[in-house]
Amino acid sequence: MALTQEPREPVDFWFDPLCPWAWITSRWVLEVEKLRQIETRWHVMSLSVLNEGKDVPQKYKDLLATGWGPVRVCIAAEQKYGPEVLGRLYTELGTRRHNQKQQYDRETIEAALTAAGLDPALADAADSTEYDEALRASHKDGIDRVGEEVGTPVISVAGHAFFGPVVTPIPRGEAAAKLWDGVLAVAQTDGFFELKRTRTREPIFD
């Protein structure tokens, strides 16, 4: 008699490929997938959308201006192929940006699309507003679960949503699973809202 496999808990993860902290958190969640019965479902949010009209330093404004292209391309890929391609496209984009220190120019985006097995012509979406309505809708879906005063990533699991965790370096092995268990315990506590301390390290991508 065949044993039935325990179903995996869906974990919805909203990311912006521009954010180094979201990248670290995403690699942590993939590590947790090896040790806990979870399955990540990827969604797009946008720091460029989140910070529209806000008084932020010029250096950050300049960075956010480069953020429209990759999220538009992610939405275009999702519309053409389905949401299941977002995880591998995010991996290809994020590896180039955060590990290899490449900029999100046309060449980088095309290379990421090709490596993910997707049409490199989708890079055209980076300079088009055609996908902005869908981008904003995906962003709103994530941000509505946690409120405006957060960033990326947003994670939703079992009816509980939260921003973060913000951590560096990437937790691995049992340390990753232990952090997951703790984050779930906090997120599922009725009335719990915030736990924070000043960051004293830059992102470490190992």
PDB file of C-alpha atoms in Angstrom:
ATOM      1  CA  MET A   1       0.000   0.000   0.000  1.00  0.00           C
ATOM      2  CA  ALA A   2       1.456   3.330  -1.113  1.00  0.00           C
ATOM      3  CA  LEU A   3       1.948   6.003   1.494  1.00  0.00           C
ATOM      4  CA  THR A   4       0.194   9.279   0.835  1.00  0.00           C
ATOM      5  CA  GLN A   5       2.488  12.283   0.899  1.00  0.00           C
ATOM      6  CA  GLU A   6       1.629  15.033   3.336  1.00  0.00           C
ATOM      7  CA  PRO A   7       0.342  18.056   1.404  1.00  0.00           C
ATOM      8  CA  ARG A   8       2.608  21.080   1.359  1.00  0.00           C
ATOM      9  CA  GLU A   9       1.434  24.323   2.937  1.00  0.00           C
ATOM     10  CA  PRO A  10       1.312  27.118   0.321  1.00  0.00           C
ATOM     11  CA  VAL A  11       3.483  30.118   1.183  1.00  0.00           C
ATOM     12  CA  ASP A  12       2.759  33.239  -0.870  1.00  0.00           C
ATOM     13  CA  PHE A  13       5.846  35.415  -1.329  1.00  0.00           C
ATOM     14  CA  TRP A  14       5.767  38.932  -2.823  1.00  0.00           C
ATOM     15  CA  PHE A  15       9.152  40.066  -4.132  1.00  0.00           C
ATOM     16  CA  ASP A  16      10.837  42.897  -5.973  1.00  0.00           C
ATOM     17  CA  PRO A  17      13.996  41.720  -7.802  1.00  0.00           C
ATOM     18  CA  LEU A  18      15.643  45.033  -6.900  1.00  0.00           C
ATOM     19  CA  CYS A  19      15.633  44.453  -3.138  1.00  0.00           C
ATOM     20  CA  PRO A  20      18.713  42.730  -1.662  1.00  0.00           C
ATOM     21  CA  TRP A  21      16.943  41.920   1.607  1.00  0.00           C
ATOM     22  CA  ALA A  22      14.047  40.253  -0.204  1.00  0.00           C
ATOM     23  CA  TRP A  23      16.589  38.233  -2.171  1.00  0.00           C
ATOM     24  CA  ILE A  24      18.144  36.890   1.025  1.00  0.00           C
ATOM     25  CA  THR A  25      14.720  36.094   2.478  1.00  0.00           C
ATOM     26  CA  SER A  26      13.697  34.296  -0.711  1.00  0.00           C
ATOM     27  CA  ARG A  27      16.796  32.073  -0.595  1.00  0.00           C
ATOM     28  CA  TRP A  28      15.997  31.320   3.050  1.00  0.00           C
ATOM     29  CA  VAL A  29      12.439  30.270   2.165  1.00  0.00           C
ATOM     30  CA  LEU A  30      13.795  27.933  -0.528  1.00  0.00           C
ATOM     31  CA  GLU A  31      16.055  26.434   2.128  1.00  0.00           C
ATOM     32  CA  VAL A  32      13.039  25.954   4.394  1.00  0.00           C
ATOM     33  CA  GLU A  33      11.253  24.096   1.574  1.00  0.00           C
ATOM     34  CA  LYS A  34      13.827  21.294   1.982  1.00  0.00           C
ATOM     35  CA  LEU A  35      13.007  20.818   5.663  1.00  0.00           C
ATOM     36  CA  ARG A  36       9.353  21.777   6.119  1.00  0.00           C
ATOM     37  CA  GLN A  37       6.228  20.857   4.175  1.00  0.00           C
ATOM     38  CA  ILE A  38       5.834  24.189   2.421  1.00  0.00           C
ATOM     39  CA  GLU A  39       5.600  25.248  -1.218  1.00  0.00           C
ATOM     40  CA  THR A  40       6.394  28.809  -2.266  1.00  0.00           C
ATOM     41  CA  ARG A  41       4.084  30.638  -4.647  1.00  0.00           C
ATOM     42  CA  TRP A  42       5.738  33.738  -6.100  1.00  0.00           C
ATOM     43  CA  HIS A  43       4.107  37.126  -6.672  1.00  0.00           C
ATOM     44  CA  VAL A  44       5.402  40.503  -7.814  1.00  0.00           C
ATOM     45  CA  MET A  45       5.383  43.689  -5.773  1.00  0.00           C
ATOM     46  CA  SER A  46       7.245  46.905  -6.500  1.00  0.00           C
ATOM     47  CA  LEU A  47       9.284  49.267  -4.369  1.00  0.00           C
ATOM     48  CA  SER A  48       8.899  51.795  -7.191  1.00  0.00           C
ATOM     49  CA  VAL A  49       5.119  51.654  -6.784  1.00  0.00           C
ATOM     50  CA  LEU A  50       5.338  51.612  -2.989  1.00  0.00           C
ATOM     51  CA  ASN A  51       7.430  54.793  -2.874  1.00  0.00           C
ATOM     52  CA  GLU A  52       5.601  56.826  -5.513  1.00  0.00           C
ATOM     53  CA  GLY A  53       5.098  60.362  -4.251  1.00  0.00           C
ATOM     54  CA  LYS A  54       7.107  59.783  -1.081  1.00  0.00           C
ATOM     55  CA  ASP A  55       9.879  62.091   0.079  1.00  0.00           C
ATOM     56  CA  VAL A  56      12.879  59.795  -0.166  1.00  0.00           C
ATOM     57  CA  PRO A  57      16.583  60.648  -0.692  1.00  0.00           C
ATOM     58  CA  GLN A  58      17.596  61.342  -4.300  1.00  0.00           C
ATOM     59  CA  LYS A  59      19.963  58.381  -4.315  1.00  0.00           C
ATOM     60  CA  TYR A  60      17.047  56.071  -3.484  1.00  0.00           C
ATOM     61  CA  LYS A  61      14.849  57.765  -6.084  1.00  0.00           C
ATOM     62  CA  ASP A  62      17.496  57.058  -8.703  1.00  0.00           C
ATOM     63  CA  LEU A  63      17.611  53.417  -7.623  1.00  0.00           C
ATOM     64  CA  LEU A  64      13.820  53.103  -7.724  1.00  0.00           C
ATOM     65  CA  ALA A  65      13.817  54.473 -11.257  1.00  0.00           C
ATOM     66  CA  THR A  66      15.731  51.346 -12.307  1.00  0.00           C
ATOM     67  CA  GLY A  67      13.208  49.110 -10.550  1.00  0.00           C
ATOM     68  CA  TRP A  68      10.338  49.405 -13.039  1.00  0.00           C
ATOM     69  CA  GLY A  69      11.957  47.296 -15.744  1.00  0.00           C
ATOM     70  CA  PRO A  70      12.446  43.976 -13.945  1.00  0.00           C
ATOM     71  CA  VAL A  71       9.021  43.937 -12.271  1.00  0.00           C
ATOM     72  CA  ARG A  72       7.294  44.748 -15.574  1.00  0.00           C
ATOM     73  CA  VAL A  73       9.178  41.883 -17.210  1.00  0.00           C
ATOM     74  CA  CYS A  74       8.131  39.528 -14.398  1.00  0.00           C
ATOM     75  CA  ILE A  75       4.480  40.451 -14.918  1.00  0.00           C
ATOM     76  CA  ALA A  76       4.831  40.003 -18.687  1.00  0.00           C
ATOM     77  CA  ALA A  77       6.343  36.546 -18.148  1.00  0.00           C
ATOM     78  CA  GLU A  78       3.589  35.620 -15.702  1.00  0.00           C
ATOM     79  CA  GLN A  79       0.918  36.642 -18.197  1.00  0.00           C
ATOM     80  CA  LYS A  80       2.533  34.696 -21.040  1.00  0.00           C
ATOM     81  CA  TYR A  81       3.540  31.519 -19.216  1.00  0.00           C
ATOM     82  CA  GLY A  82       1.669  31.477 -15.908  1.00  0.00           C
ATOM     83  CA  PRO A  83       2.732  32.202 -12.315  1.00  0.00           C
ATOM     84  CA  GLU A  84       4.775  29.012 -12.072  1.00  0.00           C
ATOM     85  CA  VAL A  85       7.620  30.654 -14.056  1.00  0.00           C
ATOM     86  CA  LEU A  86       8.110  33.508 -11.593  1.00  0.00           C
ATOM     87  CA  GLY A  87      10.281  31.537  -9.176  1.00  0.00           C
ATOM     88  CA  ARG A  88      12.905  30.577 -11.712  1.00  0.00           C
ATOM     89  CA  LEU A  89      12.862  33.981 -13.407  1.00  0.00           C
ATOM     90  CA  TYR A  90      13.350  35.671 -10.029  1.00  0.00           C
ATOM     91  CA  THR A  91      16.269  33.332  -9.337  1.00  0.00           C
ATOM     92  CA  GLU A  92      17.935  34.245 -12.625  1.00  0.00           C
ATOM     93  CA  LEU A  93      17.339  37.984 -12.178  1.00  0.00           C
ATOM     94  CA  GLY A  94      18.378  38.026  -8.540  1.00  0.00           C
ATOM     95  CA  THR A  95      21.524  35.971  -9.067  1.00  0.00           C
ATOM     96  CA  ARG A  96      22.723  38.410 -11.705  1.00  0.00           C
ATOM     97  CA  ARG A  97      21.867  41.490  -9.679  1.00  0.00           C
ATOM     98  CA  HIS A  98      22.841  40.528  -6.156  1.00  0.00           C
ATOM     99  CA  ASN A  99      25.472  37.828  -6.535  1.00  0.00           C
ATOM    100  CA  GLN A 100      27.097  38.939  -9.791  1.00  0.00           C
ATOM    101  CA  LYS A 101      26.575  42.707  -9.243  1.00  0.00           C
ATOM    102  CA  GLN A 102      25.048  43.322 -12.687  1.00  0.00           C
ATOM    103  CA  GLN A 103      22.690  46.179 -13.441  1.00  0.00           C
ATOM    104  CA  TYR A 104      19.180  45.559 -14.723  1.00  0.00           C
ATOM    105  CA  ASP A 105      19.917  46.654 -18.274  1.00  0.00           C
ATOM    106  CA  ARG A 106      18.545  45.042 -21.421  1.00  0.00           C
ATOM    107  CA  GLU A 107      21.414  42.572 -21.707  1.00  0.00           C
ATOM    108  CA  THR A 108      21.032  41.342 -18.129  1.00  0.00           C
ATOM    109  CA  ILE A 109      17.268  40.948 -18.398  1.00  0.00           C
ATOM    110  CA  GLU A 110      17.497  39.081 -21.698  1.00  0.00           C
ATOM    111  CA  ALA A 111      20.137  36.748 -20.252  1.00  0.00           C
ATOM    112  CA  ALA A 112      17.932  36.039 -17.211  1.00  0.00           C
ATOM    113  CA  LEU A 113      14.910  35.310 -19.404  1.00  0.00           C
ATOM    114  CA  THR A 114      16.913  32.970 -21.620  1.00  0.00           C
ATOM    115  CA  ALA A 115      18.405  31.119 -18.643  1.00  0.00           C
ATOM    116  CA  ALA A 116      14.887  30.700 -17.217  1.00  0.00           C
ATOM    117  CA  GLY A 117      13.735  29.153 -20.494  1.00  0.00           C
ATOM    118  CA  LEU A 118      11.564  32.140 -21.404  1.00  0.00           C
ATOM    119  CA  ASP A 119      11.323  34.328 -24.479  1.00  0.00           C
ATOM    120  CA  PRO A 120      14.094  36.974 -24.277  1.00  0.00           C
ATOM    121  CA  ALA A 121      11.864  39.340 -26.269  1.00  0.00           C
ATOM    122  CA  LEU A 122       9.877  39.815 -23.057  1.00  0.00           C
ATOM    123  CA  ALA A 123      12.630  42.286 -22.147  1.00  0.00           C
ATOM    124  CA  ASP A 124      10.634  44.760 -24.254  1.00  0.00           C
ATOM    125  CA  ALA A 125       8.219  45.011 -21.312  1.00  0.00           C
ATOM    126  CA  ALA A 126      10.865  46.794 -19.236  1.00  0.00           C
ATOM    127  CA  ASP A 127      10.282  50.045 -21.114  1.00  0.00           C
ATOM    128  CA  SER A 128       6.521  49.711 -21.562  1.00  0.00           C
ATOM    129  CA  THR A 129       3.619  50.746 -19.355  1.00  0.00           C
ATOM    130  CA  GLU A 130       1.464  47.977 -20.832  1.00  0.00           C
ATOM    131  CA  TYR A 131       1.822  45.776 -17.753  1.00  0.00           C
ATOM    132  CA  ASP A 132       1.608  48.478 -15.089  1.00  0.00           C
ATOM    133  CA  GLU A 133      -2.062  47.913 -14.267  1.00  0.00           C
ATOM    134  CA  ALA A 134      -1.414  44.218 -13.583  1.00  0.00           C
ATOM    135  CA  LEU A 135       1.769  45.107 -11.690  1.00  0.00           C
ATOM    136  CA  ARG A 136      -0.112  47.495  -9.427  1.00  0.00           C
ATOM    137  CA  ALA A 137      -2.828  44.906  -8.834  1.00  0.00           C
ATOM    138  CA  SER A 138      -0.273  42.264  -7.818  1.00  0.00           C
ATOM    139  CA  HIS A 139       1.491  44.781  -5.584  1.00  0.00           C
ATOM    140  CA  LYS A 140      -1.795  45.817  -3.967  1.00  0.00           C
ATOM    141  CA  ASP A 141      -2.730  42.199  -3.287  1.00  0.00           C
ATOM    142  CA  GLY A 142       0.407  41.782  -1.214  1.00  0.00           C
ATOM    143  CA  ILE A 143       0.522  45.155   0.481  1.00  0.00           C
ATOM    144  CA  ASP A 144      -3.153  45.075   1.472  1.00  0.00           C
ATOM    145  CA  ARG A 145      -2.370  42.102   3.692  1.00  0.00           C
ATOM    146  CA  VAL A 146       0.194  43.956   5.799  1.00  0.00           C
ATOM    147  CA  GLY A 147      -0.339  47.715   5.445  1.00  0.00           C
ATOM    148  CA  GLU A 148       1.580  50.520   3.762  1.00  0.00           C
ATOM    149  CA  GLU A 149       4.458  51.022   6.202  1.00  0.00           C
ATOM    150  CA  VAL A 150       6.469  48.012   5.063  1.00  0.00           C
ATOM    151  CA  GLY A 151       8.699  47.010   2.195  1.00  0.00           C
ATOM    152  CA  THR A 152       9.505  43.783   0.401  1.00  0.00           C
ATOM    153  CA  PRO A 153       9.181  40.893   0.875  1.00  0.00           C
ATOM    154  CA  VAL A 154       5.669  40.174   2.061  1.00  0.00           C
ATOM    155  CA  ILE A 155       4.908  36.595   3.076  1.00  0.00           C
ATOM    156  CA  SER A 156       1.456  35.124   3.632  1.00  0.00           C
ATOM    157  CA  VAL A 157       0.927  31.655   5.103  1.00  0.00           C
ATOM    158  CA  ALA A 158      -2.155  30.033   6.632  1.00  0.00           C
ATOM    159  CA  GLY A 159      -4.045  33.316   6.703  1.00  0.00           C
ATOM    160  CA  HIS A 160      -1.249  35.270   8.392  1.00  0.00           C
ATOM    161  CA  ALA A 161       0.807  37.857   6.494  1.00  0.00           C
ATOM    162  CA  PHE A 162       3.911  39.803   7.494  1.00  0.00           C
ATOM    163  CA  PHE A 163       6.832  41.799   6.125  1.00  0.00           C
ATOM    164  CA  GLY A 164      10.248  40.166   6.260  1.00  0.00           C
ATOM    165  CA  PRO A 165      12.024  38.660   8.017  1.00  0.00           C
ATOM    166  CA  VAL A 166      15.051  40.855   7.322  1.00  0.00           C
ATOM    167  CA  VAL A 167      18.114  38.729   7.982  1.00  0.00           C
ATOM    168  CA  THR A 168      21.695  38.260   6.824  1.00  0.00           C
ATOM    169  CA  PRO A 169      23.428  36.032   5.913  1.00  0.00           C
ATOM    170  CA  ILE A 170      21.041  33.441   4.469  1.00  0.00           C
ATOM    171  CA  PRO A 171      20.109  30.926   7.190  1.00  0.00           C
ATOM    172  CA  ARG A 172      20.897  27.386   6.077  1.00  0.00           C
ATOM    173  CA  GLY A 173      19.921  23.909   7.212  1.00  0.00           C
ATOM    174  CA  GLU A 174      18.372  23.537  10.627  1.00  0.00           C
ATOM    175  CA  ALA A 175      18.991  27.218  11.373  1.00  0.00           C
ATOM    176  CA  ALA A 176      16.667  28.060   8.470  1.00  0.00           C
ATOM    177  CA  ALA A 177      13.981  25.712   9.741  1.00  0.00           C
ATOM    178  CA  LYS A 178      14.299  27.008  13.304  1.00  0.00           C
ATOM    179  CA  LEU A 179      13.839  30.596  12.128  1.00  0.00           C
ATOM    180  CA  TRP A 180      10.798  29.561  10.087  1.00  0.00           C
ATOM    181  CA  ASP A 181       9.187  27.915  13.091  1.00  0.00           C
ATOM    182  CA  GLY A 182       9.809  31.028  15.165  1.00  0.00           C
ATOM    183  CA  VAL A 183       8.488  33.399  12.530  1.00  0.00           C
ATOM    184  CA  LEU A 184       5.306  31.340  12.235  1.00  0.00           C
ATOM    185  CA  ALA A 185       4.847  31.341  16.004  1.00  0.00           C
ATOM    186  CA  VAL A 186       5.131  35.130  16.079  1.00  0.00           C
ATOM    187  CA  ALA A 187       2.934  35.703  13.022  1.00  0.00           C
ATOM    188  CA  GLN A 188       0.178  33.482  14.376  1.00  0.00           C
ATOM    189  CA  THR A 189       0.063  35.258  17.748  1.00  0.00           C
ATOM    190  CA  ASP A 190      -3.111  37.323  17.953  1.00  0.00           C
ATOM    191  CA  GLY A 191      -2.388  41.009  18.312  1.00  0.00           C
ATOM    192  CA  PHE A 192       1.337  40.765  17.590  1.00  0.00           C
ATOM    193  CA  PHE A 193       2.551  43.537  15.265  1.00  0.00           C
ATOM    194  CA  GLU A 194       6.244  44.343  15.464  1.00  0.00           C
ATOM    195  CA  LEU A 195       9.675  43.078  16.448  1.00  0.00           C
ATOM    196  CA  LYS A 196      12.623  45.137  15.211  1.00  0.00           C
ATOM    197  CA  ARG A 197      16.182  46.274  15.832  1.00  0.00           C
ATOM    198  CA  THR A 198      18.668  48.446  13.940  1.00  0.00           C
ATOM    199  CA  ARG A 199      20.496  46.701  11.091  1.00  0.00           C
ATOM    200  CA  THR A 200      24.247  46.593  11.726  1.00  0.00           C
ATOM    201  CA  ARG A 201      25.302  44.544   8.684  1.00  0.00           C
ATOM    202  CA  GLU A 202      25.037  44.952   4.942  1.00  0.00           C
ATOM    203  CA  PRO A 203      23.373  42.147   2.961  1.00  0.00           C
ATOM    204  CA  ILE A 204      25.557  39.045   2.649  1.00  0.00           C
ATOM    205  CA  PHE A 205      24.639  36.890  -0.354  1.00  0.00           C
ATOM    206  CA  ASP A 206      27.215  34.062   0.018  1.00  0.00           C
TER     207      ASP A 206
END
